[in-house]
C-alpha cells in the first residue's frame, strides 16, 4: 500500500525530480510579492481553482493552475471589466477605497488631476499592476514615464546591485571594494600561497569569511584538491591534468553522435542555453560549446549517474572564477573570443576538474532516484521541525511538502535561489568547510528557510507558499547577507550536528 501511495505521489509530481522548470526564480528579475501577491491569488482562484477546492491538492496541480501567473503584464489589452478584476478581495477593495478617500480629503485633489496622482497611493494598495498601468498610460504621458517605478516603490532604499554586474565581489551596502582590512587579508593569502608548502588548514581558516578576488582562482584549485600544496609540483600538475582532459575530448567527444550517447548529448544541448539566461557571457556560442564538452565528458566518465539536469549550473561558478584570472574587468559582458586558445583551454580544463571534485562528494544526489537529495530533504524537514516548530506546523497545515521546494535547493546547491555573485561567495566557505557541499549545505538551507519565516507565516494557502518559496526576493543580496546566512548556518551546525537527540522528534 505504501509503495502504491508513493507511486501515485511521483505520478502526480512527475515534473519535479531532476527537471528544470521555467520557474520565475531568483535568477530572473523577481516579482515584488507585496505588490503582486493579492492579484495573483485572486486571479488564480477566479480562473483555475474549482469552488469546492480552495487550494491545489498536489504540486502538479499547483504548477498547472499557476502556469500563467508568471506572465502578469503580458496582456496589455485586458480591461477593468474582465472577470479577474471582478473577483478582487472585498477587504482589499475597501482598504483601497478608504485610502483613496483619505488622500483626496487630505490633499483636496481636483478631479482633472486625479489620474496624475495615482502613483502617490502607497505601493501596498496597488493591487492591480500591469493592466491598470496600461489603461492610465493611454491618458497621460507623464504617468507612462513613472509606471516602471511602481514595482520598485516598496523596496528598501539601498544601492541597487545590477543582476548582470560585479559578479565577483559586491557588498549590498555599496561599501568600497577594498578596505584596509581587506588589503591585510589579501596580503595574508599571498603569503600562504607563495610559501613552499601551503598550510591548507590555515588557508581554509582564512577562506571561510570569503576569498579576495585576486587570489580566488588558485585558492579554489587548492581547496578543491585539484592542486597540490607543494609549490614546485603545481605547474607540472596543471600541465598534466589539462593534457589529460583534452585527451578525453579527443577520445570520447566524437561519440556524442552515437546512438547510446545521443540522449545524453541532446539533453545537455537543451539545458546549456537555460544556464544563467540573463548573463550575456553564458549566451556566447563559444562558452556554450565549452560547457557542452565539460558536461558530456563528465557524464560518460560517470555512468552510475550520467548527466542529470542541474549539473549544468554547477559549472558556472568555476568558469567565472577561472575566467577572472585573465580578465581585469567584470566578466559578465566579456567577449571570450578576445582570449587566446591556450587561455580558453586552461579555463575549460580547470573548470572540468574542479567540478568533478565537487561532484565526487555529492554523487549520490544524481544517481538513480537521487537518494542523496531525498535524504537531505528529509533531514531538512526534521531539522526545521526542531528549530522552528511554528514554520514546520504552518507547512503541514497547508499541505506543503519540503520536497516541493527543497528538492531544487539540494539539486542546484541554492544556485537558482541566489544571484551568481552570492553563489561564488557561498562556495568560498563551502570549499573551506569540511564536507561543505554535502553536509554544511543542509544547515545553510535551514538558515535560508528560517530567514523568510515572517513571509512564510504571512502566506495562508498552498499556492501562496509555493510561489513565495520559488521566488524568494534575493536579487539585492550581496556579501553581507551571505555572511549573516553562513554565520546562522554555523550556529545551527554547532547546536545540532553532534546532538542527534535534538535532531529527532
mmCIF file of C-alpha atoms in Angstrom, residues 224-443:
data_model
loop_
_atom_site.group_PDB
_atom_site.id
_atom_site.type_symbol
_atom_site.label_atom_id
_atom_site.label_comp_id
_atom_site.label_asym_id
_atom_site.label_seq_id
_atom_site.Cartn_x
_atom_site.Cartn_y
_atom_site.Cartn_z
ATOM 1 C CA UNK A 224 39.180 21.518 -4.084
ATOM 2 C CA UNK A 225 42.196 19.189 -4.082
ATOM 3 C CA UNK A 226 42.970 19.856 -7.735
ATOM 4 C CA UNK A 227 46.370 21.433 -6.988
ATOM 5 C CA UNK A 228 48.975 20.069 -4.550
ATOM 6 C CA UNK A 229 50.107 22.151 -1.577
ATOM 7 C CA UNK A 230 53.725 21.903 -2.737
ATOM 8 C CA UNK A 231 54.631 24.948 -4.838
ATOM 9 C CA UNK A 232 57.137 23.101 -7.067
ATOM 10 C CA UNK A 233 54.617 20.466 -8.150
ATOM 11 C CA UNK A 234 51.802 22.831 -9.144
ATOM 12 C CA UNK A 235 52.965 23.785 -12.627
ATOM 13 C CA UNK A 236 53.584 20.199 -13.691
ATOM 14 C CA UNK A 237 50.282 19.073 -12.169
ATOM 15 C CA UNK A 238 48.316 21.720 -14.074
ATOM 16 C CA UNK A 239 50.042 20.820 -17.312
ATOM 17 C CA UNK A 240 49.422 17.085 -16.854
ATOM 18 C CA UNK A 241 45.757 17.428 -15.833
ATOM 19 C CA UNK A 242 44.949 19.832 -18.663
ATOM 20 C CA UNK A 243 46.519 17.478 -21.199
ATOM 21 C CA UNK A 244 44.604 14.584 -19.674
ATOM 22 C CA UNK A 245 41.286 16.411 -20.047
ATOM 23 C CA UNK A 246 41.853 17.227 -23.713
ATOM 24 C CA UNK A 247 42.898 13.611 -24.200
ATOM 25 C CA UNK A 248 39.380 12.702 -23.052
ATOM 26 C CA UNK A 249 37.977 15.174 -25.594
ATOM 27 C CA UNK A 250 39.900 13.552 -28.444
ATOM 28 C CA UNK A 251 38.973 10.065 -27.297
ATOM 29 C CA UNK A 252 35.286 10.448 -26.401
ATOM 30 C CA UNK A 253 33.721 13.660 -27.675
ATOM 31 C CA UNK A 254 33.032 12.364 -31.193
ATOM 32 C CA UNK A 255 30.913 9.603 -29.666
ATOM 33 C CA UNK A 256 28.233 12.164 -28.752
ATOM 34 C CA UNK A 257 26.520 11.382 -32.068
ATOM 35 C CA UNK A 258 26.464 7.622 -31.438
ATOM 36 C CA UNK A 259 23.104 6.094 -30.626
ATOM 37 C CA UNK A 260 23.829 5.167 -26.991
ATOM 38 C CA UNK A 261 25.031 8.723 -26.189
ATOM 39 C CA UNK A 262 22.529 10.722 -28.245
ATOM 40 C CA UNK A 263 20.013 11.189 -25.431
ATOM 41 C CA UNK A 264 22.688 12.443 -23.033
ATOM 42 C CA UNK A 265 24.129 14.918 -25.510
ATOM 43 C CA UNK A 266 20.671 16.086 -26.602
ATOM 44 C CA UNK A 267 19.663 16.874 -23.004
ATOM 45 C CA UNK A 268 22.932 18.746 -22.387
ATOM 46 C CA UNK A 269 22.438 20.686 -25.615
ATOM 47 C CA UNK A 270 18.921 21.704 -24.491
ATOM 48 C CA UNK A 271 19.984 22.702 -20.959
ATOM 49 C CA UNK A 272 23.044 24.832 -21.798
ATOM 50 C CA UNK A 273 21.098 27.883 -23.122
ATOM 51 C CA UNK A 274 18.987 27.805 -19.918
ATOM 52 C CA UNK A 275 22.090 28.307 -17.795
ATOM 53 C CA UNK A 276 22.020 31.887 -16.452
ATOM 54 C CA UNK A 277 19.965 33.153 -19.408
ATOM 55 C CA UNK A 278 20.201 36.816 -18.320
ATOM 56 C CA UNK A 279 24.011 36.924 -18.261
ATOM 57 C CA UNK A 280 25.438 37.587 -21.752
ATOM 58 C CA UNK A 281 28.665 35.691 -21.023
ATOM 59 C CA UNK A 282 26.828 32.363 -20.947
ATOM 60 C CA UNK A 283 24.910 33.008 -24.156
ATOM 61 C CA UNK A 284 28.069 33.200 -26.283
ATOM 62 C CA UNK A 285 28.337 30.189 -28.665
ATOM 63 C CA UNK A 286 31.970 29.549 -27.703
ATOM 64 C CA UNK A 287 31.120 29.420 -23.994
ATOM 65 C CA UNK A 288 28.206 27.070 -24.663
ATOM 66 C CA UNK A 289 30.489 24.754 -26.644
ATOM 67 C CA UNK A 290 32.891 24.666 -23.684
ATOM 68 C CA UNK A 291 30.048 23.776 -21.311
ATOM 69 C CA UNK A 292 28.809 21.033 -23.644
ATOM 70 C CA UNK A 293 32.231 19.396 -23.731
ATOM 71 C CA UNK A 294 32.700 19.608 -19.955
ATOM 72 C CA UNK A 295 29.288 18.104 -19.192
ATOM 73 C CA UNK A 296 29.449 15.385 -21.850
ATOM 74 C CA UNK A 297 32.893 14.168 -20.797
ATOM 75 C CA UNK A 298 31.844 14.147 -17.141
ATOM 76 C CA UNK A 299 28.657 12.212 -17.957
ATOM 77 C CA UNK A 300 30.320 9.400 -19.880
ATOM 78 C CA UNK A 301 33.069 9.087 -17.229
ATOM 79 C CA UNK A 302 30.402 8.677 -14.518
ATOM 80 C CA UNK A 303 27.951 6.119 -15.911
ATOM 81 C CA UNK A 304 26.398 5.444 -12.472
ATOM 82 C CA UNK A 305 24.656 8.794 -12.686
ATOM 83 C CA UNK A 306 25.254 10.143 -16.160
ATOM 84 C CA UNK A 307 24.109 13.663 -16.867
ATOM 85 C CA UNK A 308 21.291 14.975 -14.667
ATOM 86 C CA UNK A 309 19.591 18.322 -15.153
ATOM 87 C CA UNK A 310 21.025 20.775 -12.654
ATOM 88 C CA UNK A 311 24.648 19.711 -13.036
ATOM 89 C CA UNK A 312 24.962 22.331 -15.783
ATOM 90 C CA UNK A 313 24.550 25.070 -13.153
ATOM 91 C CA UNK A 314 27.486 23.757 -11.124
ATOM 92 C CA UNK A 315 29.995 24.584 -13.868
ATOM 93 C CA UNK A 316 29.261 28.317 -13.895
ATOM 94 C CA UNK A 317 30.958 29.461 -10.648
ATOM 95 C CA UNK A 318 34.188 27.676 -11.583
ATOM 96 C CA UNK A 319 34.101 29.077 -15.117
ATOM 97 C CA UNK A 320 33.592 32.656 -13.877
ATOM 98 C CA UNK A 321 36.331 32.380 -11.235
ATOM 99 C CA UNK A 322 38.923 30.916 -13.601
ATOM 100 C CA UNK A 323 37.978 33.402 -16.326
ATOM 101 C CA UNK A 324 38.553 36.266 -13.865
ATOM 102 C CA UNK A 325 42.204 35.181 -13.697
ATOM 103 C CA UNK A 326 42.670 36.544 -17.225
ATOM 104 C CA UNK A 327 40.143 39.406 -17.165
ATOM 105 C CA UNK A 328 40.617 42.550 -15.091
ATOM 106 C CA UNK A 329 37.108 43.966 -15.519
ATOM 107 C CA UNK A 330 33.869 42.246 -14.590
ATOM 108 C CA UNK A 331 33.276 39.232 -16.742
ATOM 109 C CA UNK A 332 29.506 39.290 -17.364
ATOM 110 C CA UNK A 333 29.736 41.020 -20.741
ATOM 111 C CA UNK A 334 33.243 39.925 -21.659
ATOM 112 C CA UNK A 335 33.735 38.507 -25.156
ATOM 113 C CA UNK A 336 35.724 35.297 -24.683
ATOM 114 C CA UNK A 337 36.909 35.372 -28.305
ATOM 115 C CA UNK A 338 39.393 38.024 -27.127
ATOM 116 C CA UNK A 339 41.282 35.353 -25.170
ATOM 117 C CA UNK A 340 43.959 33.141 -26.658
ATOM 118 C CA UNK A 341 43.326 29.456 -27.338
ATOM 119 C CA UNK A 342 45.675 28.428 -24.529
ATOM 120 C CA UNK A 343 43.807 30.589 -22.000
ATOM 121 C CA UNK A 344 40.451 29.122 -23.017
ATOM 122 C CA UNK A 345 41.812 25.574 -22.806
ATOM 123 C CA UNK A 346 43.157 26.240 -19.305
ATOM 124 C CA UNK A 347 39.815 27.672 -18.114
ATOM 125 C CA UNK A 348 37.898 24.745 -19.601
ATOM 126 C CA UNK A 349 40.125 22.026 -18.154
ATOM 127 C CA UNK A 350 40.321 23.625 -14.694
ATOM 128 C CA UNK A 351 36.523 24.041 -14.611
ATOM 129 C CA UNK A 352 36.076 20.379 -15.516
ATOM 130 C CA UNK A 353 38.425 19.021 -12.851
ATOM 131 C CA UNK A 354 37.159 21.275 -10.041
ATOM 132 C CA UNK A 355 33.536 20.487 -10.873
ATOM 133 C CA UNK A 356 34.449 16.785 -10.884
ATOM 134 C CA UNK A 357 35.998 17.116 -7.419
ATOM 135 C CA UNK A 358 32.832 18.794 -6.147
ATOM 136 C CA UNK A 359 30.533 16.138 -7.632
ATOM 137 C CA UNK A 360 32.649 13.308 -6.225
ATOM 138 C CA UNK A 361 31.408 14.348 -2.781
ATOM 139 C CA UNK A 362 27.713 14.544 -3.681
ATOM 140 C CA UNK A 363 27.333 11.992 -6.481
ATOM 141 C CA UNK A 364 24.505 10.181 -4.666
ATOM 142 C CA UNK A 365 22.477 13.327 -5.397
ATOM 143 C CA UNK A 366 22.476 12.343 -9.066
ATOM 144 C CA UNK A 367 22.360 8.525 -9.158
ATOM 145 C CA UNK A 368 19.132 6.637 -9.884
ATOM 146 C CA UNK A 369 16.177 8.014 -7.853
ATOM 147 C CA UNK A 370 18.578 10.632 -6.434
ATOM 148 C CA UNK A 371 18.694 9.127 -2.916
ATOM 149 C CA UNK A 372 21.164 11.738 -1.653
ATOM 150 C CA UNK A 373 18.715 14.569 -2.304
ATOM 151 C CA UNK A 374 15.795 12.701 -0.767
ATOM 152 C CA UNK A 375 17.802 12.025 2.402
ATOM 153 C CA UNK A 376 18.885 15.662 2.650
ATOM 154 C CA UNK A 377 15.328 16.944 2.168
ATOM 155 C CA UNK A 378 14.116 14.602 4.907
ATOM 156 C CA UNK A 379 16.944 15.775 7.167
ATOM 157 C CA UNK A 380 15.985 19.400 6.446
ATOM 158 C CA UNK A 381 12.383 18.676 7.433
ATOM 159 C CA UNK A 382 13.460 17.103 10.726
ATOM 160 C CA UNK A 383 15.896 19.922 11.435
ATOM 161 C CA UNK A 384 13.340 22.676 10.792
ATOM 162 C CA UNK A 385 10.806 20.885 12.989
ATOM 163 C CA UNK A 386 13.292 21.262 15.867
ATOM 164 C CA UNK A 387 14.488 24.773 15.034
ATOM 165 C CA UNK A 388 11.136 26.423 14.320
ATOM 166 C CA UNK A 389 8.057 24.360 15.142
ATOM 167 C CA UNK A 390 5.757 27.196 14.040
ATOM 168 C CA UNK A 391 7.092 27.247 10.468
ATOM 169 C CA UNK A 392 7.046 23.454 10.312
ATOM 170 C CA UNK A 393 3.423 23.318 11.515
ATOM 171 C CA UNK A 394 2.490 26.047 9.026
ATOM 172 C CA UNK A 395 3.744 23.860 6.163
ATOM 173 C CA UNK A 396 1.827 20.858 7.490
ATOM 174 C CA UNK A 397 -1.350 22.875 7.900
ATOM 175 C CA UNK A 398 -1.347 23.900 4.233
ATOM 176 C CA UNK A 399 -0.035 20.527 2.988
ATOM 177 C CA UNK A 400 3.274 21.872 1.694
ATOM 178 C CA UNK A 401 5.845 19.102 1.322
ATOM 179 C CA UNK A 402 9.510 20.027 1.772
ATOM 180 C CA UNK A 403 10.359 18.089 -1.377
ATOM 181 C CA UNK A 404 8.257 20.511 -3.408
ATOM 182 C CA UNK A 405 10.629 23.422 -2.813
ATOM 183 C CA UNK A 406 13.805 22.000 -1.215
ATOM 184 C CA UNK A 407 14.498 19.488 -4.000
ATOM 185 C CA UNK A 408 15.805 22.334 -6.132
ATOM 186 C CA UNK A 409 17.793 23.738 -3.186
ATOM 187 C CA UNK A 410 19.680 20.458 -2.882
ATOM 188 C CA UNK A 411 19.893 19.631 -6.582
ATOM 189 C CA UNK A 412 21.302 23.049 -7.539
ATOM 190 C CA UNK A 413 23.012 23.977 -4.236
ATOM 191 C CA UNK A 414 20.786 27.100 -3.941
ATOM 192 C CA UNK A 415 22.130 28.445 -7.231
ATOM 193 C CA UNK A 416 18.647 29.174 -8.526
ATOM 194 C CA UNK A 417 17.686 30.991 -5.332
ATOM 195 C CA UNK A 418 20.729 33.318 -5.214
ATOM 196 C CA UNK A 419 22.455 35.660 -7.678
ATOM 197 C CA UNK A 420 25.676 34.204 -9.071
ATOM 198 C CA UNK A 421 27.831 36.705 -7.167
ATOM 199 C CA UNK A 422 26.361 35.297 -3.929
ATOM 200 C CA UNK A 423 26.948 31.700 -5.015
ATOM 201 C CA UNK A 424 30.648 32.428 -5.546
ATOM 202 C CA UNK A 425 30.915 33.913 -2.052
ATOM 203 C CA UNK A 426 28.974 30.955 -0.615
ATOM 204 C CA UNK A 427 31.350 28.490 -2.288
ATOM 205 C CA UNK A 428 34.353 30.208 -0.699
ATOM 206 C CA UNK A 429 33.006 28.892 2.598
ATOM 207 C CA UNK A 430 31.790 25.545 1.248
ATOM 208 C CA UNK A 431 35.280 24.730 -0.003
ATOM 209 C CA UNK A 432 36.874 25.690 3.298
ATOM 210 C CA UNK A 433 34.308 23.817 5.430
ATOM 211 C CA UNK A 434 34.738 20.021 5.906
ATOM 212 C CA UNK A 435 32.113 18.374 3.683
ATOM 213 C CA UNK A 436 30.798 21.804 2.823
ATOM 214 C CA UNK A 437 28.785 20.817 -0.259
ATOM 215 C CA UNK A 438 27.352 17.643 1.239
ATOM 216 C CA UNK A 439 26.918 18.298 4.978
ATOM 217 C CA UNK A 440 27.173 22.022 5.758
ATOM 218 C CA UNK A 441 24.803 22.833 2.885
ATOM 219 C CA UNK A 442 21.963 21.277 4.925
ATOM 220 C CA UNK A 443 22.395 23.883 7.679
#
